[in-house]
Amino acid sequence: MKTRALGKSGFEVSEIGLGCWQLGNDFGPVEDEEATKILQTATGEGIHFFDTADVYGGGLSEERIGQWRKTLSKPPIIATKVGRNGELYPNGYSKVKVKQSLQASAKRLGVEAIDLAQLHCVPRDVLFSGDILAWMEDLKQEGVIKHFGASVEMLDEAMFCCEHAELASLQILFNVFRQDAVDSLLPLAEKNDVGIIVRLPLASGLLTGKMGLNHTFNAHDHRSYNKDGAAFHVGETFNGIPFEKGVVLVEALKEKLPEDQNILDVSLRWILDQPQVSSIIAGASRSSQVMRNAAASNLPPLSKELHSLLADFYRAEVRNEIRGGI
Ligand SMILES: NC(=O)c1ccc[n+]([C@@H]2O[C@H](COP(=O)([O-])OP(=O)(O)OC[C@H]3O[C@@H](n4cnc5c(N)ncnc54)[C@H](OP(=O)(O)O)[C@@H]3O)[C@@H](O)[C@H]2O)c1
């Protein structure tokens, strides 16, 4: 597993990380035994960067990570998030409550100070007021957190955060079906030494190529109840693309790929080929998926021709299908 610098944090993170939303049972139930196996497999594959949030399973994801962390001799780097629990979202934000939320996360994770605390898609007006970023700076001074970053929905929010002097990282929606950051955000992030953490690298699983039109999802899976954005931002589920359209687009892209390339590896490798990316936090609901995704670190870069094909396909076929803005 290769590592990369995470912006100003000074952390070296595995270029494939683990997204732990699944450990909150938000993609359907994951039994305790499988959850532990997912985390253990990640460590075995050299993954030592984990992304979670206080709201994943109402704290379950953080608790599972905290329990497992106790068994390790070398501590991993754990990033969590703040800003979407019922105390704060949508309009209860205060420095005291943000601090309390982070302290509760630290307790569940079993750490003194949180390695990386990310603002969790806070409302635009809250973000753009700038106060909440200043509070994070204070909380870093106070030792509640070691570093802070932001997870955002929109590119303009990312560009705004990127200008904040102490912001270590940005977590963005970025994949072969959402490429706009390549020309806008990534150069700015590099200039300002902000590490890019990529979520939804596989567009919620669409880009694995395993989903057909008849694929069904558990009722407790956000891919069932949020596929059209009924519960939270539509972009967080299938990248904002209507599911059936997404399946058709994936099949069309598969047809265009060289015979020796499969869409899952191409999707992960395309992201790793962007040097400004620090880590891909691929989500996994099974340990076998962790192993497969970790292997992308050892794949060679994609050819120039394949990069051009993917850029053309995105512009011509995909971009206009994304709902919720970019
Ligand atoms: N607002 C935010 O800050 C925010 C929002 C969304 C996500 N995130 C973070 O980003 C992480 C990644 O995003 P995501 O999990 O939503 O999307 P993702 O990584 O694009 O997709 C994950 C899903 O893809 C499938 N998958 C992954 N690897 C596979 C493999 N090798 N073979 C077959 N299927 C595979 C699994 O689906 P099945 O479960 O169906 O097998 C898995 O649940 C999350 O876990 C979370 O930590 C943050």
mmCIF file of N, CA, C and O and ligand atoms in Angstrom, residues 18-23 27-28 30 50-53 56 61 79 81 84 118-121 150-153 171-175 197-211 215-217 221-223 232-233 235-239 264-265 268 280-294, ligand 1:
data_model
loop_
_atom_site.group_PDB
_atom_site.id
_atom_site.type_symbol
_atom_site.label_atom_id
_atom_site.label_comp_id
_atom_site.label_asym_id
_atom_site.label_seq_id
_atom_site.Cartn_x
_atom_site.Cartn_y
_atom_site.Cartn_z
ATOM 1 N N LEU A 18 -10.368 3.569 4.237
ATOM 2 C CA LEU A 18 -11.649 2.847 4.377
ATOM 3 C C LEU A 18 -12.744 3.823 4.791
ATOM 4 O O LEU A 18 -12.627 4.515 5.809
ATOM 5 N N GLY A 19 -13.803 3.858 4.008
ATOM 6 C CA GLY A 19 -14.997 4.623 4.369
ATOM 7 C C GLY A 19 -15.848 3.766 5.287
ATOM 8 O O GLY A 19 -16.145 2.614 4.961
ATOM 9 N N CYS A 20 -16.231 4.313 6.434
ATOM 10 C CA CYS A 20 -16.900 3.483 7.458
ATOM 11 C C CYS A 20 -18.370 3.838 7.672
ATOM 12 O O CYS A 20 -18.922 3.543 8.738
ATOM 13 N N TRP A 21 -18.982 4.459 6.688
ATOM 14 C CA TRP A 21 -20.435 4.690 6.766
ATOM 15 C C TRP A 21 -21.137 3.333 6.867
ATOM 16 O O TRP A 21 -22.109 3.157 7.612
ATOM 17 N N GLN A 22 -20.628 2.353 6.123
ATOM 18 C CA GLN A 22 -21.235 1.009 6.112
ATOM 19 C C GLN A 22 -21.253 0.396 7.515
ATOM 20 O O GLN A 22 -22.154 -0.388 7.831
ATOM 21 N N LEU A 23 -20.280 0.750 8.357
ATOM 22 C CA LEU A 23 -20.212 0.164 9.704
ATOM 23 C C LEU A 23 -21.294 0.737 10.623
ATOM 24 O O LEU A 23 -21.453 0.306 11.762
ATOM 25 N N PHE A 27 -25.932 0.965 4.935
ATOM 26 C CA PHE A 27 -26.031 0.312 3.620
ATOM 27 C C PHE A 27 -26.671 -1.064 3.815
ATOM 28 O O PHE A 27 -26.368 -2.010 3.103
ATOM 29 N N GLY A 28 -27.534 -1.162 4.833
ATOM 30 C CA GLY A 28 -28.058 -2.471 5.226
ATOM 31 C C GLY A 28 -27.188 -3.007 6.364
ATOM 32 O O GLY A 28 -26.092 -2.507 6.610
ATOM 33 N N VAL A 30 -24.673 -4.778 8.799
ATOM 34 C CA VAL A 30 -23.370 -5.456 8.805
ATOM 35 C C VAL A 30 -23.206 -6.006 10.225
ATOM 36 O O VAL A 30 -23.182 -5.231 11.192
ATOM 37 N N PHE A 50 -8.965 5.929 8.116
ATOM 38 C CA PHE A 50 -10.376 5.543 8.259
ATOM 39 C C PHE A 50 -11.236 6.798 8.361
ATOM 40 O O PHE A 50 -10.875 7.737 9.070
ATOM 41 N N ASP A 51 -12.364 6.769 7.676
ATOM 42 C CA ASP A 51 -13.288 7.908 7.711
ATOM 43 C C ASP A 51 -14.618 7.469 8.321
ATOM 44 O O ASP A 51 -15.205 6.473 7.896
ATOM 45 N N THR A 52 -15.063 8.214 9.323
ATOM 46 C CA THR A 52 -16.342 7.905 9.940
ATOM 47 C C THR A 52 -17.067 9.218 10.256
ATOM 48 O O THR A 52 -16.656 10.284 9.801
ATOM 49 N N ALA A 53 -18.159 9.133 11.022
ATOM 50 C CA ALA A 53 -18.896 10.333 11.442
ATOM 51 C C ALA A 53 -19.729 9.973 12.658
ATOM 52 O O ALA A 53 -20.105 8.805 12.838
ATOM 53 N N TYR A 56 -23.090 8.186 11.772
ATOM 54 C CA TYR A 56 -23.190 6.890 11.086
ATOM 55 C C TYR A 56 -23.689 5.852 12.089
ATOM 56 O O TYR A 56 -22.983 5.459 13.020
ATOM 57 N N SER A 61 -20.760 3.316 14.129
ATOM 58 C CA SER A 61 -19.530 3.195 13.334
ATOM 59 C C SER A 61 -18.325 3.629 14.184
ATOM 60 O O SER A 61 -17.308 2.927 14.245
ATOM 61 N N ALA A 79 -10.355 9.801 10.852
ATOM 62 C CA ALA A 79 -11.017 11.079 10.587
ATOM 63 C C ALA A 79 -12.502 10.896 10.899
ATOM 64 O O ALA A 79 -13.115 9.924 10.468
ATOM 65 N N LYS A 81 -16.392 13.247 11.701
ATOM 66 C CA LYS A 81 -17.063 14.466 11.219
ATOM 67 C C LYS A 81 -18.011 15.017 12.270
ATOM 68 O O LYS A 81 -18.483 14.281 13.138
ATOM 69 N N ARG A 84 -23.815 17.196 11.655
ATOM 70 C CA ARG A 84 -25.104 16.719 11.149
ATOM 71 C C ARG A 84 -25.964 16.080 12.231
ATOM 72 O O ARG A 84 -27.048 15.573 11.927
ATOM 73 N N GLN A 118 -13.715 16.713 10.568
ATOM 74 C CA GLN A 118 -14.191 17.354 9.340
ATOM 75 C C GLN A 118 -15.595 17.927 9.551
ATOM 76 O O GLN A 118 -16.470 17.247 10.100
ATOM 77 N N LEU A 119 -15.792 19.153 9.112
ATOM 78 C CA LEU A 119 -17.153 19.681 9.082
ATOM 79 C C LEU A 119 -17.946 18.789 8.146
ATOM 80 O O LEU A 119 -17.458 18.433 7.063
ATOM 81 N N HIS A 120 -19.151 18.415 8.563
ATOM 82 C CA HIS A 120 -19.911 17.400 7.830
ATOM 83 C C HIS A 120 -21.029 18.052 7.022
ATOM 84 O O HIS A 120 -22.158 18.182 7.505
ATOM 85 N N CYS A 121 -20.720 18.514 5.846
ATOM 86 C CA CYS A 121 -21.724 19.095 4.952
ATOM 87 C C CYS A 121 -22.675 20.011 5.728
ATOM 88 O O CYS A 121 -23.898 19.802 5.713
ATOM 89 N N ALA A 150 -12.863 19.788 5.946
ATOM 90 C CA ALA A 150 -14.294 19.934 5.676
ATOM 91 C C ALA A 150 -14.715 18.936 4.617
ATOM 92 O O ALA A 150 -13.980 18.668 3.664
ATOM 93 N N SER A 151 -15.902 18.386 4.831
ATOM 94 C CA SER A 151 -16.533 17.555 3.815
ATOM 95 C C SER A 151 -17.673 18.393 3.246
ATOM 96 O O SER A 151 -18.507 18.887 4.001
ATOM 97 N N VAL A 152 -17.667 18.573 1.937
ATOM 98 C CA VAL A 152 -18.642 19.481 1.315
ATOM 99 C C VAL A 152 -19.335 18.803 0.140
ATOM 100 O O VAL A 152 -18.855 17.796 -0.387
ATOM 101 N N GLU A 153 -20.460 19.416 -0.262
ATOM 102 C CA GLU A 153 -21.211 18.885 -1.409
ATOM 103 C C GLU A 153 -20.767 19.552 -2.723
ATOM 104 O O GLU A 153 -20.698 18.901 -3.752
ATOM 105 N N GLN A 171 -12.906 16.909 1.894
ATOM 106 C CA GLN A 171 -13.480 15.652 1.423
ATOM 107 C C GLN A 171 -14.533 15.968 0.373
ATOM 108 O O GLN A 171 -15.478 16.710 0.646
ATOM 109 N N ILE A 172 -14.358 15.408 -0.811
ATOM 110 C CA ILE A 172 -15.254 15.759 -1.923
ATOM 111 C C ILE A 172 -15.817 14.517 -2.622
ATOM 112 O O ILE A 172 -15.247 13.429 -2.551
ATOM 113 N N LEU A 173 -16.931 14.761 -3.313
ATOM 114 C CA LEU A 173 -17.507 13.771 -4.221
ATOM 115 C C LEU A 173 -16.681 13.842 -5.499
ATOM 116 O O LEU A 173 -16.609 14.911 -6.128
ATOM 117 N N PHE A 174 -16.068 12.739 -5.874
ATOM 118 C CA PHE A 174 -15.158 12.782 -7.027
ATOM 119 C C PHE A 174 -15.005 11.369 -7.579
ATOM 120 O O PHE A 174 -14.667 10.445 -6.839
ATOM 121 N N ASN A 175 -15.302 11.208 -8.834
ATOM 122 C CA ASN A 175 -15.157 9.888 -9.458
ATOM 123 C C ASN A 175 -15.261 10.047 -10.975
ATOM 124 O O ASN A 175 -15.445 11.169 -11.464
ATOM 125 N N ILE A 197 -9.489 14.240 0.056
ATOM 126 C CA ILE A 197 -10.013 12.929 0.459
ATOM 127 C C ILE A 197 -11.229 12.668 -0.440
ATOM 128 O O ILE A 197 -12.137 13.495 -0.505
ATOM 129 N N VAL A 198 -11.225 11.538 -1.120
ATOM 130 C CA VAL A 198 -12.284 11.267 -2.110
ATOM 131 C C VAL A 198 -13.329 10.307 -1.558
ATOM 132 O O VAL A 198 -13.011 9.183 -1.172
ATOM 133 N N ARG A 199 -14.584 10.784 -1.547
ATOM 134 C CA ARG A 199 -15.679 9.892 -1.169
ATOM 135 C C ARG A 199 -16.490 9.500 -2.419
ATOM 136 O O ARG A 199 -16.337 10.124 -3.469
ATOM 137 N N LEU A 200 -17.319 8.469 -2.252
ATOM 138 C CA LEU A 200 -18.095 7.918 -3.384
ATOM 139 C C LEU A 200 -17.230 7.616 -4.619
ATOM 140 O O LEU A 200 -17.614 7.950 -5.750
ATOM 141 N N PRO A 201 -16.058 7.008 -4.416
ATOM 142 C CA PRO A 201 -15.211 6.726 -5.584
ATOM 143 C C PRO A 201 -15.892 5.799 -6.568
ATOM 144 O O PRO A 201 -15.603 5.816 -7.769
ATOM 145 N N LEU A 202 -16.830 4.989 -6.052
ATOM 146 C CA LEU A 202 -17.522 4.015 -6.913
ATOM 147 C C LEU A 202 -18.992 4.396 -7.101
ATOM 148 O O LEU A 202 -19.815 3.548 -7.464
ATOM 149 N N ALA A 203 -19.297 5.684 -6.859
ATOM 150 C CA ALA A 203 -20.682 6.171 -7.030
ATOM 151 C C ALA A 203 -21.676 5.256 -6.313
ATOM 152 O O ALA A 203 -22.657 4.792 -6.906
ATOM 153 N N SER A 204 -21.397 4.990 -5.033
ATOM 154 C CA SER A 204 -22.246 4.137 -4.170
ATOM 155 C C SER A 204 -22.315 2.691 -4.669
ATOM 156 O O SER A 204 -23.251 1.969 -4.335
ATOM 157 N N GLY A 205 -21.362 2.275 -5.465
ATOM 158 C CA GLY A 205 -21.325 0.882 -5.935
ATOM 159 C C GLY A 205 -21.640 0.742 -7.413
ATOM 160 O O GLY A 205 -21.330 -0.272 -8.029
ATOM 161 N N LEU A 206 -22.252 1.777 -8.021
ATOM 162 C CA LEU A 206 -22.582 1.712 -9.454
ATOM 163 C C LEU A 206 -21.347 1.377 -10.282
ATOM 164 O O LEU A 206 -21.399 0.554 -11.197
ATOM 165 N N LEU A 207 -20.216 2.030 -9.942
ATOM 166 C CA LEU A 207 -19.009 1.895 -10.767
ATOM 167 C C LEU A 207 -18.240 0.598 -10.506
ATOM 168 O O LEU A 207 -17.148 0.421 -11.039
ATOM 169 N N THR A 208 -18.821 -0.292 -9.703
ATOM 170 C CA THR A 208 -18.243 -1.639 -9.629
ATOM 171 C C THR A 208 -18.674 -2.430 -10.858
ATOM 172 O O THR A 208 -18.074 -3.438 -11.203
ATOM 173 N N GLY A 209 -19.777 -1.982 -11.485
ATOM 174 C CA GLY A 209 -20.312 -2.703 -12.643
ATOM 175 C C GLY A 209 -21.166 -3.895 -12.258
ATOM 176 O O GLY A 209 -21.631 -4.639 -13.111
ATOM 177 N N LYS A 210 -21.433 -4.055 -10.939
ATOM 178 C CA LYS A 210 -22.156 -5.270 -10.516
ATOM 179 C C LYS A 210 -23.671 -5.075 -10.455
ATOM 180 O O LYS A 210 -24.405 -6.035 -10.217
ATOM 181 N N MET A 211 -24.126 -3.858 -10.641
ATOM 182 C CA MET A 211 -25.556 -3.596 -10.441
ATOM 183 C C MET A 211 -26.323 -3.588 -11.755
ATOM 184 O O MET A 211 -25.992 -2.825 -12.662
ATOM 185 N N HIS A 215 -31.466 -4.697 -9.611
ATOM 186 C CA HIS A 215 -30.782 -4.748 -8.317
ATOM 187 C C HIS A 215 -31.691 -4.145 -7.241
ATOM 188 O O HIS A 215 -32.282 -3.088 -7.449
ATOM 189 N N THR A 216 -31.798 -4.826 -6.097
ATOM 190 C CA THR A 216 -32.641 -4.280 -5.021
ATOM 191 C C THR A 216 -31.778 -3.960 -3.804
ATOM 192 O O THR A 216 -30.707 -4.545 -3.617
ATOM 193 N N PHE A 217 -32.261 -3.045 -2.994
ATOM 194 C CA PHE A 217 -31.525 -2.611 -1.817
ATOM 195 C C PHE A 217 -32.410 -2.755 -0.584
ATOM 196 O O PHE A 217 -33.630 -2.549 -0.664
ATOM 197 N N ASP A 221 -31.169 0.800 3.689
ATOM 198 C CA ASP A 221 -30.013 1.234 2.892
ATOM 199 C C ASP A 221 -30.374 2.576 2.266
ATOM 200 O O ASP A 221 -31.448 2.716 1.662
ATOM 201 N N HIS A 222 -29.480 3.590 2.379
ATOM 202 C CA HIS A 222 -29.825 4.911 1.802
ATOM 203 C C HIS A 222 -30.025 4.816 0.296
ATOM 204 O O HIS A 222 -30.679 5.667 -0.307
ATOM 205 N N ARG A 223 -29.474 3.754 -0.335
ATOM 206 C CA ARG A 223 -29.663 3.600 -1.779
ATOM 207 C C ARG A 223 -31.092 3.177 -2.119
ATOM 208 O O ARG A 223 -31.483 3.160 -3.281
ATOM 209 N N PHE A 232 -31.598 13.190 2.325
ATOM 210 C CA PHE A 232 -30.477 14.148 2.394
ATOM 211 C C PHE A 232 -30.001 14.422 0.968
ATOM 212 O O PHE A 232 -30.667 14.000 0.007
ATOM 213 N N HIS A 233 -28.885 15.123 0.827
ATOM 214 C CA HIS A 233 -28.479 15.604 -0.499
ATOM 215 C C HIS A 233 -28.415 14.454 -1.517
ATOM 216 O O HIS A 233 -27.782 13.421 -1.270
ATOM 217 N N GLY A 235 -26.826 14.064 -4.159
ATOM 218 C CA GLY A 235 -25.496 13.717 -4.675
ATOM 219 C C GLY A 235 -24.812 12.612 -3.900
ATOM 220 O O GLY A 235 -23.904 11.939 -4.406
ATOM 221 N N GLU A 236 -25.235 12.386 -2.644
ATOM 222 C CA GLU A 236 -24.569 11.391 -1.790
ATOM 223 C C GLU A 236 -24.995 9.965 -2.123
ATOM 224 O O GLU A 236 -24.457 9.012 -1.566
ATOM 225 N N THR A 237 -25.996 9.815 -2.960
ATOM 226 C CA THR A 237 -26.489 8.486 -3.319
ATOM 227 C C THR A 237 -26.395 8.343 -4.835
ATOM 228 O O THR A 237 -26.990 9.144 -5.564
ATOM 229 N N PHE A 238 -25.614 7.390 -5.286
ATOM 230 C CA PHE A 238 -25.370 7.177 -6.716
ATOM 231 C C PHE A 238 -24.861 8.453 -7.386
ATOM 232 O O PHE A 238 -25.146 8.698 -8.562
ATOM 233 N N ASN A 239 -24.178 9.310 -6.596
ATOM 234 C CA ASN A 239 -23.538 10.471 -7.208
ATOM 235 C C ASN A 239 -24.546 11.469 -7.788
ATOM 236 O O ASN A 239 -24.194 12.337 -8.583
ATOM 237 N N LEU A 264 -14.245 -1.304 -12.312
ATOM 238 C CA LEU A 264 -13.942 -1.023 -10.899
ATOM 239 C C LEU A 264 -12.489 -0.542 -10.749
ATOM 240 O O LEU A 264 -12.210 0.503 -10.160
ATOM 241 N N ASP A 265 -11.562 -1.324 -11.329
ATOM 242 C CA ASP A 265 -10.147 -0.946 -11.233
ATOM 243 C C ASP A 265 -9.887 0.389 -11.934
ATOM 244 O O ASP A 265 -9.147 1.231 -11.426
ATOM 245 N N LEU A 268 -11.068 3.323 -9.699
ATOM 246 C CA LEU A 268 -10.186 3.649 -8.566
ATOM 247 C C LEU A 268 -8.855 4.217 -9.065
ATOM 248 O O LEU A 268 -8.329 5.187 -8.527
ATOM 249 N N ILE A 280 -8.360 7.740 -1.111
ATOM 250 C CA ILE A 280 -9.716 7.358 -1.539
ATOM 251 C C ILE A 280 -10.323 6.574 -0.393
ATOM 252 O O ILE A 280 -9.828 5.507 -0.042
ATOM 253 N N ILE A 281 -11.412 7.086 0.180
ATOM 254 C CA ILE A 281 -12.042 6.344 1.286
ATOM 255 C C ILE A 281 -13.168 5.479 0.727
ATOM 256 O O ILE A 281 -14.348 5.787 0.876
ATOM 257 N N ALA A 282 -12.778 4.392 0.081
ATOM 258 C CA ALA A 282 -13.773 3.498 -0.514
ATOM 259 C C ALA A 282 -14.566 2.813 0.596
ATOM 260 O O ALA A 282 -13.973 2.301 1.555
ATOM 261 N N GLY A 283 -15.877 2.794 0.449
ATOM 262 C CA GLY A 283 -16.721 2.124 1.443
ATOM 263 C C GLY A 283 -16.815 0.640 1.136
ATOM 264 O O GLY A 283 -16.718 0.235 -0.029
ATOM 265 N N ALA A 284 -17.006 -0.171 2.178
ATOM 266 C CA ALA A 284 -17.111 -1.621 1.966
ATOM 267 C C ALA A 284 -18.084 -2.219 2.963
ATOM 268 O O ALA A 284 -18.033 -1.900 4.150
ATOM 269 N N SER A 285 -18.956 -3.087 2.469
ATOM 270 C CA SER A 285 -19.862 -3.777 3.378
ATOM 271 C C SER A 285 -19.426 -5.233 3.577
ATOM 272 O O SER A 285 -20.077 -5.982 4.294
ATOM 273 N N ARG A 286 -18.328 -5.611 2.917
ATOM 274 C CA ARG A 286 -17.765 -6.965 3.084
ATOM 275 C C ARG A 286 -16.248 -6.867 3.067
ATOM 276 O O ARG A 286 -15.689 -6.032 2.341
ATOM 277 N N SER A 287 -15.596 -7.754 3.791
ATOM 278 C CA SER A 287 -14.137 -7.696 3.866
ATOM 279 C C SER A 287 -13.492 -7.974 2.504
ATOM 280 O O SER A 287 -12.442 -7.413 2.181
ATOM 281 N N SER A 288 -14.136 -8.827 1.686
ATOM 282 C CA SER A 288 -13.557 -9.125 0.362
ATOM 283 C C SER A 288 -13.461 -7.843 -0.488
ATOM 284 O O SER A 288 -12.545 -7.693 -1.301
ATOM 285 N N GLN A 289 -14.388 -6.924 -0.286
ATOM 286 C CA GLN A 289 -14.362 -5.666 -1.055
ATOM 287 C C GLN A 289 -13.148 -4.820 -0.655
ATOM 288 O O GLN A 289 -12.526 -4.163 -1.497
ATOM 289 N N VAL A 290 -12.823 -4.858 0.632
ATOM 290 C CA VAL A 290 -11.669 -4.076 1.118
ATOM 291 C C VAL A 290 -10.398 -4.563 0.420
ATOM 292 O O VAL A 290 -9.572 -3.774 -0.046
ATOM 293 N N MET A 291 -10.277 -5.875 0.350
ATOM 294 C CA MET A 291 -9.088 -6.476 -0.254
ATOM 295 C C MET A 291 -8.973 -6.083 -1.728
ATOM 296 O O MET A 291 -7.919 -5.687 -2.200
ATOM 297 N N ARG A 292 -10.081 -6.171 -2.409
ATOM 298 C CA ARG A 292 -10.095 -5.837 -3.843
ATOM 299 C C ARG A 292 -9.733 -4.357 -4.071
ATOM 300 O O ARG A 292 -8.933 -4.018 -4.943
ATOM 301 N N ASN A 293 -10.309 -3.483 -3.237
ATOM 302 C CA ASN A 293 -10.068 -2.056 -3.441
ATOM 303 C C ASN A 293 -8.632 -1.672 -3.096
ATOM 304 O O ASN A 293 -8.030 -0.828 -3.760
ATOM 305 N N ALA A 294 -8.096 -2.313 -2.060
ATOM 306 C CA ALA A 294 -6.712 -2.016 -1.654
ATOM 307 C C ALA A 294 -5.744 -2.320 -2.794
ATOM 308 O O ALA A 294 -4.726 -1.638 -2.972
HETATM 309 N N1 LIG B 1 -21.169 13.727 3.485
HETATM 310 C C1 LIG B 1 -20.098 12.995 3.691
HETATM 311 O O1 LIG B 1 -19.160 13.437 4.273
HETATM 312 C C2 LIG B 1 -20.075 11.586 3.169
HETATM 313 C C3 LIG B 1 -21.110 11.132 2.359
HETATM 314 C C4 LIG B 1 -21.028 9.882 1.791
HETATM 315 C C5 LIG B 1 -19.946 9.071 2.079
HETATM 316 N N2 LIG B 1 -18.953 9.501 2.911
HETATM 317 C C6 LIG B 1 -17.802 8.642 3.239
HETATM 318 O O2 LIG B 1 -17.250 8.134 2.033
HETATM 319 C C7 LIG B 1 -17.168 6.704 2.085
HETATM 320 C C8 LIG B 1 -17.265 6.143 0.683
HETATM 321 O O3 LIG B 1 -18.471 6.509 0.043
HETATM 322 P P1 LIG B 1 -19.661 5.452 -0.157
HETATM 323 O O4 LIG B 1 -19.391 4.253 0.664
HETATM 324 O O5 LIG B 1 -20.916 6.198 0.041
HETATM 325 O O6 LIG B 1 -19.565 5.099 -1.697
HETATM 326 P P2 LIG B 1 -18.596 4.152 -2.534
HETATM 327 O O7 LIG B 1 -17.311 3.964 -1.825
HETATM 328 O O8 LIG B 1 -18.586 4.726 -3.901
HETATM 329 O O9 LIG B 1 -19.425 2.783 -2.621
HETATM 330 C C9 LIG B 1 -19.425 1.840 -1.598
HETATM 331 C C10 LIG B 1 -20.254 0.619 -1.999
HETATM 332 O O10 LIG B 1 -19.744 0.073 -3.221
HETATM 333 C C11 LIG B 1 -19.755 -1.338 -3.178
HETATM 334 N N3 LIG B 1 -18.354 -1.814 -3.262
HETATM 335 C C12 LIG B 1 -17.248 -1.210 -2.775
HETATM 336 N N4 LIG B 1 -16.158 -1.934 -3.119
HETATM 337 C C13 LIG B 1 -16.589 -3.003 -3.812
HETATM 338 C C14 LIG B 1 -15.932 -4.095 -4.440
HETATM 339 N N5 LIG B 1 -14.612 -4.225 -4.435
HETATM 340 N N6 LIG B 1 -16.695 -5.032 -5.064
HETATM 341 C C15 LIG B 1 -18.060 -4.919 -5.107
HETATM 342 N N7 LIG B 1 -18.724 -3.893 -4.537
HETATM 343 C C16 LIG B 1 -17.995 -2.944 -3.892
HETATM 344 C C17 LIG B 1 -20.405 -1.745 -1.880
HETATM 345 O O11 LIG B 1 -21.786 -1.905 -2.151
HETATM 346 P P3 LIG B 1 -22.653 -3.060 -1.417
HETATM 347 O O12 LIG B 1 -22.735 -2.607 0.003
HETATM 348 O O13 LIG B 1 -23.946 -3.027 -2.144
HETATM 349 O O14 LIG B 1 -21.912 -4.340 -1.583
HETATM 350 C C18 LIG B 1 -20.156 -0.522 -0.998
HETATM 351 O O15 LIG B 1 -21.092 -0.409 0.052
HETATM 352 C C19 LIG B 1 -18.291 6.320 3.063
HETATM 353 O O16 LIG B 1 -18.139 5.030 3.625
HETATM 354 C C20 LIG B 1 -18.161 7.429 4.094
HETATM 355 O O17 LIG B 1 -17.117 7.131 4.994
HETATM 356 C C21 LIG B 1 -19.015 10.751 3.446
#
